[in-house]
Amino acid sequence: MQGKAVSEGIAIGVLTIYRKYKLNTERAKFQGSVEEISRFAVARNKARNELENLRIKASGEKNETNVALLSSYLVMLDDPAFVDAVERRIRERHIPAEDAIISARDRIYSLFDSMDDEYMQARAEDIQDISDRVLSNLTDASGVYEEFGNESILLADDLTPSDTMQLDKDKILAFVTRRGSGLSHTAIIARSMNIPAIVALDFPKDCEGKLAIVDAYSGELIIDPSPEVLEEYRRKKSETQRRFEELDELKSLPSVTMDGKHIGLYANVGSVDDVKKAMELGAEGIGLFRTELFYLDRNDYPTEDEQYEAYVEAVKALDGKELVIRTIDIGADKQEAYMQMKHEDNPAMGMRAVRYCLGHKDVFRTQLRAIYRASVHGEISILIPMIISIEEIWQIRSIINEVKVDLDREGVEYKECRFGVMIETPAAAMISDLLAKEVDFFSIGTNDLTQYTLAVDRQNTELDFICDYHHQAILRFLQMIINNGHEGGCRVCVCGELAADTSFTGELLRMGIDELSVAPGSLLRVKQAIRGTAI
Ligand code: PEP
Ligand code: MG
């Protein structure tokens, strides 16, 4: 069966259907509105304590993605839209709290689920998760989760992040879900846990207990494989394992080509946790810190101090290596209700990234202040996304100057930060000769450069077949950007997904690229390709 692979790997195990909570199935009796509302409040309190404890655990593990997520769950738990919906049902329909929660949950779930926006659809999972947690406390569910046998491949309609966080990771070899997308939290967590995962796969109901293979490279689930296929996959799995072990030896070796040219090999990260992982894997620094993740899954903008602390922790973990902080790239698929963004017909071409920052100068200033304050603790560079003109750079420079004047006035220390732009619009590529005179470095965002050059929405899976990162137009742009960057004295990096495409490494190096920045999991594979290339 074919689905969409969202976290690479191969697993062979027993299919196990995920049953969320052992709910007490005995039907509850309505005891009166006041009693039911109070039972609901008590169950919510217990759920709150559980979530608080999980958040403390995640915080101890420095897992910022999970901390942010659990914080947003805590807010959702008391969200009037949820609480009122349940209490109103109890009062108006005279039904027990259990039935009221299920009814409110299903209503809110279908509202989110019917939205066009993939990100909002993913929020449907969250409301389901919170409701089920309250329900389990209401019914005194014993031991929240079902037990799993060893070596399970978990099947679920969908998994929520807190499901995932609580599972016994030693027993779960892979996830397969009917719903979900590469953007869903399940996918993000699976990738961060290095667990193979496939989404959008409609597995049959009666397959539980069967042996199966998950090929999370091709997105295939093979149920009841023949002995030959099983043997073939056992071989593939040990081959993959052997390749990983071989790669491990590359960690401390330099990233140089066969003819001796050093290529900077950096990591793309979204949290302080990832920074540490990247360091363990021998990254030379962070080439792309996607800071907008701090702004998601929450109810308000992160404060200057919150951001400052995160940047300081990240830059200290780098021990003198460079941290390229990309200023927020919110808008399009990355937005939250609190940002109060207007509806746009074409959000990918709308109020996004630097446009949002220049339109919301307070938000931008807060981030820049946090960056400059953190700058004294290491080597920080600033990278601006979605640039289309020189004027934007002037405006940003002027805001940076204001920030520095304020810091001077307050007697706060800071260092100069190197200043770079993402080249990810055709406009920026075409004027890269002019941009090179204004900035210290270029980082080529091939994901967006491809989307905008080919006029292909990068989120649209149906257009995958023409979303060609190797299109002649992209190759010409790459060569032009590299040449213009070098003529203007800029270092040029590729930080889009193309940087991790090892079939293309030789080509990129021959074009003259100076640096590549890739997800931590791809670092060693790319280093191997660099070391195997003669320019
Ligand atoms: C890109 O567009 O290639 C890029 C690296 O940025 P993002 O994927 O975050 O848009
Ligand atoms: Mg981009």
XYZ file of C-alpha atoms and ligand atoms in Angstrom:
546
model
C 0.000 0.000 0.000
C 1.274 3.442 -0.901
C 1.362 6.478 1.400
C 3.639 9.443 1.853
C 6.955 8.922 3.631
C 7.614 11.746 6.107
C 10.490 10.310 8.140
C 13.036 8.010 6.465
C 13.875 4.452 7.438
C 12.901 0.796 7.143
C 11.078 -1.205 9.835
C 9.916 -4.799 10.015
C 7.422 -5.573 12.770
C 3.944 -6.504 13.874
C 1.044 -4.213 12.995
C -0.631 -2.841 16.086
C -3.627 -0.560 16.013
C -3.284 2.318 18.373
C -6.132 2.555 20.849
C -5.903 5.701 22.698
C -7.345 5.437 26.140
C -8.894 2.540 27.988
C -12.107 4.426 28.435
C -14.647 3.137 30.878
C -17.355 2.089 28.455
C -20.138 1.987 31.004
C -22.525 4.763 30.093
C -22.477 7.593 32.584
C -25.781 8.824 34.019
C -26.705 12.497 34.093
C -26.471 13.668 37.698
C -27.655 17.265 37.257
C -26.031 20.232 35.478
C -24.127 21.535 38.488
C -22.673 18.098 39.283
C -21.701 17.418 35.666
C -20.068 20.823 35.235
C -18.130 20.232 38.424
C -17.043 16.723 37.288
C -15.824 18.351 34.056
C -13.861 20.955 36.044
C -12.220 18.293 38.241
C -11.236 16.197 35.210
C -9.834 19.291 33.544
C -7.731 20.000 36.631
C -6.303 16.496 36.546
C -5.567 16.876 32.829
C -3.867 20.192 33.572
C -1.618 18.527 36.167
C -0.689 15.785 33.716
C 0.161 18.313 31.021
C 2.177 20.426 33.492
C 4.177 17.338 34.462
C 4.794 16.465 30.836
C 5.931 20.015 30.208
C 8.377 19.868 33.129
C 9.722 16.591 31.720
C 10.077 18.048 28.220
C 11.742 21.125 29.624
C 14.231 18.946 31.559
C 15.013 17.199 28.267
C 15.412 20.618 26.624
C 12.879 19.566 24.015
C 11.630 23.009 23.075
C 9.238 21.848 20.397
C 7.384 19.768 22.962
C 7.516 22.465 25.639
C 5.924 24.954 23.245
C 3.331 22.424 22.196
C 2.378 21.448 25.735
C 2.122 25.127 26.648
C -0.353 25.607 23.828
C -2.315 22.556 25.042
C -2.542 24.102 28.483
C -3.987 27.232 26.951
C -6.428 25.251 24.796
C -7.623 23.305 27.826
C -9.043 26.515 29.291
C -10.055 28.026 25.993
C -13.613 29.350 26.345
C -14.462 27.967 22.892
C -13.930 24.483 24.323
C -15.091 24.958 27.941
C -18.258 26.881 26.999
C -19.162 24.387 24.310
C -19.050 21.532 26.833
C -20.851 23.374 29.643
C -23.548 24.639 27.304
C -24.254 21.116 26.114
C -24.563 19.881 29.695
C -26.964 22.680 30.624
C -29.067 22.650 27.482
C -29.197 18.975 26.666
C -29.040 17.494 30.176
C -26.364 15.047 29.196
C -23.425 13.721 31.242
C -20.054 15.474 30.976
C -18.646 12.557 28.925
C -21.246 12.924 26.170
C -20.944 16.707 26.215
C -17.163 16.524 25.748
C -17.456 14.027 22.901
C -20.071 16.137 21.161
C -18.094 19.389 21.586
C -14.876 17.662 20.559
C -16.418 16.270 17.367
C -17.894 19.636 16.462
C -14.649 21.573 16.955
C -12.682 18.775 15.295
C -14.778 18.875 12.153
C -14.564 22.669 12.026
C -10.752 22.586 12.006
C -10.631 19.550 9.810
C -12.766 21.134 7.088
C -10.476 24.142 6.732
C -8.403 24.331 3.569
C -5.272 25.212 5.443
C -3.110 22.187 6.214
C -1.795 23.831 9.364
C -5.307 24.419 10.725
C -6.223 20.833 9.891
C -3.340 19.732 12.049
C -4.949 21.681 14.946
C -7.888 19.246 14.775
C -5.517 16.625 16.212
C -4.771 18.889 19.144
C -8.381 19.374 20.190
C -8.928 15.634 19.938
C -5.939 15.006 22.143
C -7.018 17.444 24.834
C -10.609 16.187 24.899
C -9.495 12.581 25.180
C -7.196 13.436 28.037
C -10.045 15.091 29.949
C -12.307 12.139 29.132
C -9.801 9.638 30.444
C -9.683 11.532 33.747
C -13.449 11.677 33.916
C -13.871 7.956 33.511
C -10.961 6.974 35.746
C -9.290 5.227 32.867
C -6.750 2.826 34.210
C -3.231 3.194 32.780
C -3.774 5.744 30.089
C -2.373 3.885 27.125
C -2.711 0.372 25.815
C 0.321 -1.812 26.104
C 2.302 -2.632 23.015
C 4.282 -5.724 22.230
C 7.919 -5.392 21.322
C 8.692 -4.467 17.720
C 5.349 -2.879 16.903
C 4.470 -0.879 13.847
C 1.856 1.502 15.087
C -1.246 2.127 12.965
C -3.518 5.043 13.744
C -5.990 7.330 12.080
C -3.814 10.063 13.353
C -1.351 10.501 16.180
C -1.178 13.616 18.232
C 2.114 14.972 19.492
C 1.389 14.124 23.096
C 0.453 10.550 22.067
C 3.798 10.340 20.404
C 5.691 11.797 23.328
C 4.242 9.253 25.761
C 4.776 6.112 23.711
C 7.431 3.635 24.630
C 9.954 4.534 21.988
C 11.942 1.341 22.446
C 9.002 -0.746 21.304
C 7.585 1.335 18.473
C 9.548 0.742 15.302
C 7.485 2.917 12.956
C 4.251 4.886 12.569
C 1.692 4.631 9.797
C -1.273 6.993 9.886
C -4.302 7.454 7.661
C -4.299 11.209 8.034
C -1.595 13.789 8.429
C 0.946 15.487 6.220
C 4.608 16.310 6.194
C 3.696 19.471 8.104
C 1.813 17.724 10.911
C 3.351 17.478 14.345
C 3.408 13.713 14.107
C 5.749 14.003 11.156
C 7.906 16.613 12.869
C 8.253 14.531 16.030
C 8.845 11.296 14.103
C 11.696 12.998 12.259
C 13.160 14.397 15.452
C 12.948 10.927 17.048
C 14.388 9.297 13.938
C 11.442 6.919 13.662
C 10.341 5.871 10.165
C 6.864 7.227 9.424
C 4.332 7.170 6.612
C 1.167 9.295 6.483
C -1.871 9.396 4.186
C -2.056 5.610 3.938
C -5.473 3.966 4.224
C -4.539 0.644 5.855
C -7.251 -2.045 6.137
C -9.033 -2.483 9.474
C -8.342 -6.210 9.716
C -4.573 -6.203 9.479
C -3.781 -6.125 13.190
C -1.263 -8.701 14.350
C 0.142 -9.270 10.860
C 3.788 -9.003 10.022
C 4.610 -6.002 7.842
C 7.368 -3.916 6.347
C 7.444 -0.125 6.448
C 9.580 1.346 3.698
C 9.656 4.988 4.724
C 11.883 5.879 1.782
C 9.319 4.974 -0.870
C 6.249 5.397 1.395
C 5.173 1.736 1.085
C 3.566 -0.533 3.649
C 3.882 -4.195 2.743
C 1.493 -6.396 4.742
C 2.188 -10.142 4.979
C 5.293 -10.040 2.800
C 6.426 -13.182 1.009
C 9.610 -14.792 2.390
C 11.554 -13.407 -0.603
C 10.382 -9.835 -0.050
C 11.032 -10.157 3.669
C 14.543 -11.343 2.970
C 15.128 -8.507 0.522
C 14.050 -5.928 3.132
C 16.115 -7.551 5.894
C 19.088 -7.091 3.570
C 18.107 -3.481 2.792
C 17.711 -2.747 6.497
C 21.092 -4.107 7.464
C 22.626 -2.342 4.478
C 21.105 0.951 5.698
C 22.372 0.206 9.201
C 25.855 -0.543 7.864
C 25.852 2.688 5.868
C 24.881 4.642 9.000
C 27.738 3.085 10.927
C 30.187 3.861 8.148
C 28.948 7.431 8.076
C 29.500 7.746 11.809
C 33.231 7.589 11.187
C 32.961 10.786 9.126
C 31.878 12.912 12.085
C 35.333 14.197 12.920
C 36.744 14.240 9.362
C 36.935 17.546 7.480
C 34.487 18.466 4.766
C 36.960 18.720 1.869
C 36.771 17.573 -1.732
C 39.212 15.050 -3.182
C 41.129 17.950 -4.696
C 41.414 19.706 -1.368
C 38.742 22.438 -1.411
C 37.028 23.012 1.915
C 33.230 23.285 1.685
C 31.497 24.707 4.756
C 28.983 22.138 5.980
C 26.335 23.656 8.220
C 23.015 22.540 9.711
C 19.426 23.751 9.347
C 17.645 23.739 12.707
C 14.390 24.811 14.331
C 15.239 24.575 18.034
C 18.088 24.714 20.528
C 17.787 20.934 20.820
C 18.549 20.550 17.123
C 21.594 22.795 17.520
C 23.051 20.352 20.018
C 22.242 17.374 17.816
C 23.933 19.101 14.863
C 27.064 19.724 16.939
C 27.269 16.065 17.905
C 27.148 15.214 14.217
C 30.083 17.469 13.470
C 28.356 20.483 11.846
C 30.636 23.481 11.341
C 27.912 25.760 12.587
C 24.261 26.523 11.996
C 23.545 27.819 8.496
C 19.823 28.306 9.036
C 18.040 28.733 12.345
C 14.322 28.858 11.424
C 13.239 31.105 14.292
C 9.580 31.271 13.300
C 9.021 27.954 15.084
C 9.269 29.925 18.347
C 6.219 31.875 17.237
C 4.020 28.882 16.452
C 1.872 26.745 18.759
C 1.347 29.531 21.192
C -1.072 32.273 22.104
C 1.085 35.344 21.923
C 4.405 36.539 20.530
C 7.473 35.276 22.404
C 8.981 38.016 24.544
C 12.402 39.550 23.941
C 13.804 37.756 26.988
C 12.434 34.373 25.926
C 14.084 34.747 22.531
C 17.275 36.132 24.016
C 17.621 33.126 26.313
C 17.078 30.683 23.461
C 19.630 32.417 21.225
C 22.179 32.555 24.042
C 21.718 28.857 24.766
C 22.078 28.047 21.068
C 25.159 30.175 20.502
C 26.838 28.884 23.655
C 26.210 25.296 22.535
C 28.110 26.188 19.361
C 31.242 27.057 21.250
C 32.493 29.786 18.916
C 31.022 28.366 15.705
C 28.710 30.503 13.611
C 24.964 30.726 14.263
C 23.007 32.122 11.321
C 19.701 33.322 12.715
C 17.036 33.741 10.070
C 14.599 36.441 11.109
C 11.014 35.262 11.293
C 9.519 33.799 8.159
C 5.904 33.825 9.322
C 2.866 34.221 7.108
C 1.760 31.792 4.363
C 1.560 28.343 5.961
C 3.128 29.506 9.219
C 0.717 31.677 11.176
C -1.272 31.690 14.397
C -4.580 33.262 15.372
C -2.888 35.768 17.692
C -1.014 37.255 14.715
C -4.404 38.323 13.375
C -3.330 38.084 9.766
C -5.885 39.063 7.170
C -7.225 36.458 4.790
C -5.170 36.384 1.592
C -6.054 34.709 -1.688
C -2.416 33.885 -2.351
C -0.679 33.719 1.037
C 2.581 32.323 -0.384
C 2.830 35.549 -2.364
C 1.421 37.638 0.425
C 2.329 39.151 3.774
C 5.175 36.799 4.517
C 8.675 36.911 6.050
C 10.460 40.257 5.600
C 7.218 41.867 4.403
C 5.557 40.890 7.649
C 8.533 42.206 9.623
C 8.543 45.560 7.839
C 4.789 45.812 8.361
C 5.048 44.874 12.065
C 8.135 46.753 13.129
C 7.572 46.152 16.843
C 7.661 42.402 16.344
C 10.774 42.744 14.193
C 12.513 45.103 16.629
C 11.869 42.708 19.516
C 13.574 39.909 17.621
C 16.493 42.087 16.528
C 17.045 43.297 20.100
C 17.120 39.699 21.334
C 19.622 38.788 18.591
C 21.932 41.733 19.258
C 21.842 41.174 23.023
C 22.798 37.527 22.453
C 25.571 38.479 20.007
C 28.207 38.997 22.731
C 28.051 35.281 23.593
C 29.381 33.985 20.266
C 29.342 34.379 16.490
C 25.865 35.379 15.331
C 24.892 36.310 11.778
C 21.529 37.659 10.653
C 19.758 36.279 7.587
C 16.690 37.930 6.042
C 14.170 35.792 4.118
C 12.113 36.634 0.978
C 14.044 39.688 -0.108
C 12.999 41.197 -3.456
C 14.678 44.620 -3.472
C 17.554 46.806 -2.325
C 15.066 49.170 -0.666
C 14.071 46.420 1.749
C 17.696 46.086 2.796
C 17.954 49.819 3.434
C 14.811 49.732 5.549
C 16.125 46.809 7.570
C 19.502 48.466 8.064
C 17.774 51.542 9.355
C 15.721 49.496 11.877
C 18.904 47.703 12.971
C 20.541 51.094 13.520
C 17.644 52.228 15.679
C 17.914 49.026 17.715
C 21.632 49.594 18.237
C 21.095 53.225 19.255
C 18.565 52.065 21.849
C 20.932 49.417 23.178
C 23.749 51.981 23.366
C 21.506 54.326 25.263
C 20.582 51.570 27.699
C 24.218 50.608 28.089
C 23.583 47.101 26.774
C 26.568 45.423 25.111
C 26.408 43.895 21.637
C 28.704 42.846 18.796
C 28.421 43.540 15.085
C 26.580 40.683 13.331
C 27.299 39.637 9.787
C 24.342 40.410 7.562
C 23.018 38.167 4.788
C 19.952 37.636 2.636
C 18.121 34.591 1.397
C 18.042 34.433 -2.366
C 14.732 32.688 -2.807
C 12.750 34.864 -5.184
C 13.460 35.255 -8.910
C 13.693 39.016 -8.272
C 16.518 38.573 -5.777
C 18.305 36.174 -8.144
C 18.052 38.662 -11.019
C 19.471 41.534 -8.944
C 21.963 39.395 -7.044
C 24.810 41.510 -8.480
C 23.341 44.583 -6.757
C 22.439 42.743 -3.561
C 25.985 41.385 -3.271
C 27.268 44.926 -2.819
C 24.937 45.469 0.137
C 25.395 42.323 2.222
C 28.035 39.935 3.609
C 26.623 36.634 2.405
C 23.929 34.887 0.368
C 21.953 31.826 1.353
C 20.023 30.301 -1.531
C 16.589 28.992 -0.542
C 15.998 26.558 -3.366
C 12.629 25.458 -1.948
C 11.063 28.850 -2.473
C 13.240 29.765 -5.449
C 11.819 26.705 -7.224
C 8.263 27.458 -6.115
C 8.387 31.036 -7.360
C 10.445 30.418 -10.495
C 8.358 27.512 -11.747
C 5.079 28.916 -10.368
C 4.472 25.621 -8.564
C 2.971 25.663 -5.062
C 5.448 23.727 -2.914
C 2.661 22.433 -0.616
C 0.595 20.958 -3.431
C 1.370 17.223 -3.556
C -0.477 16.913 -6.868
C 2.095 19.158 -8.515
C 5.042 17.240 -7.067
C 5.785 15.818 -10.493
C 6.627 19.227 -11.995
C 8.232 20.722 -8.879
C 11.669 20.084 -10.348
C 14.561 21.435 -8.285
C 16.898 20.550 -11.148
C 14.967 22.533 -13.761
C 17.257 24.307 -16.224
C 15.872 27.651 -14.988
C 16.977 26.846 -11.423
C 20.419 25.698 -12.556
C 20.941 28.929 -14.507
C 19.819 30.968 -11.506
C 22.182 29.060 -9.207
C 25.193 29.720 -11.430
C 24.238 33.369 -11.777
C 23.749 33.881 -8.031
C 27.066 32.190 -7.199
C 28.969 34.262 -9.770
C 27.339 37.532 -8.730
C 27.851 36.740 -5.047
C 31.553 36.035 -5.555
C 32.097 39.144 -7.670
C 30.556 41.214 -4.876
C 32.687 39.516 -2.208
C 29.876 37.395 -0.746
C 30.112 33.875 0.515
C 27.347 31.768 -1.061
C 25.509 28.935 0.698
C 22.602 26.698 -0.375
C 20.208 25.981 2.495
C 17.174 24.615 0.614
C 16.490 20.874 0.374
C 18.607 20.705 -2.790
C 21.694 21.029 -0.569
C 20.995 17.535 0.812
C 20.510 15.959 -2.630
C 23.742 13.999 -2.921
C 23.095 13.200 -6.579
C 23.610 16.918 -7.146
C 26.500 17.676 -4.768
C 29.166 17.420 -7.478
C 27.243 19.822 -9.692
C 26.838 22.382 -6.894
C 30.525 22.229 -6.022
C 31.558 22.656 -9.640
C 29.298 25.728 -9.853
C 31.470 27.165 -7.084
C 29.220 26.942 -4.034
C 31.094 27.737 -0.799
C 28.787 26.173 1.775
C 25.887 23.781 2.171
C 23.406 23.820 5.030
C 21.270 20.708 5.568
C 19.066 19.001 8.187
C 21.204 17.406 10.943
C 20.209 13.907 9.777
C 21.715 14.603 6.322
C 25.053 16.070 7.464
C 27.147 12.921 7.255
C 25.655 11.734 3.981
C 26.447 15.114 2.404
C 29.933 15.144 3.893
C 30.546 11.762 2.302
C 29.425 13.161 -1.075
C 31.706 16.203 -0.707
C 34.670 14.019 0.201
C 33.941 11.852 -2.846
C 33.878 14.781 -5.287
C 36.758 16.096 -7.383
C 35.890 19.576 -8.574
C 13.942 27.663 1.174
O 12.962 28.312 0.783
O 14.648 26.965 0.424
C 14.311 27.677 2.607
C 15.432 27.134 3.033
O 13.447 28.248 3.483
P 12.068 27.566 3.971
O 12.078 26.134 3.492
O 12.050 27.689 5.444
O 11.060 28.418 3.271
Mg 12.105 29.816 2.040
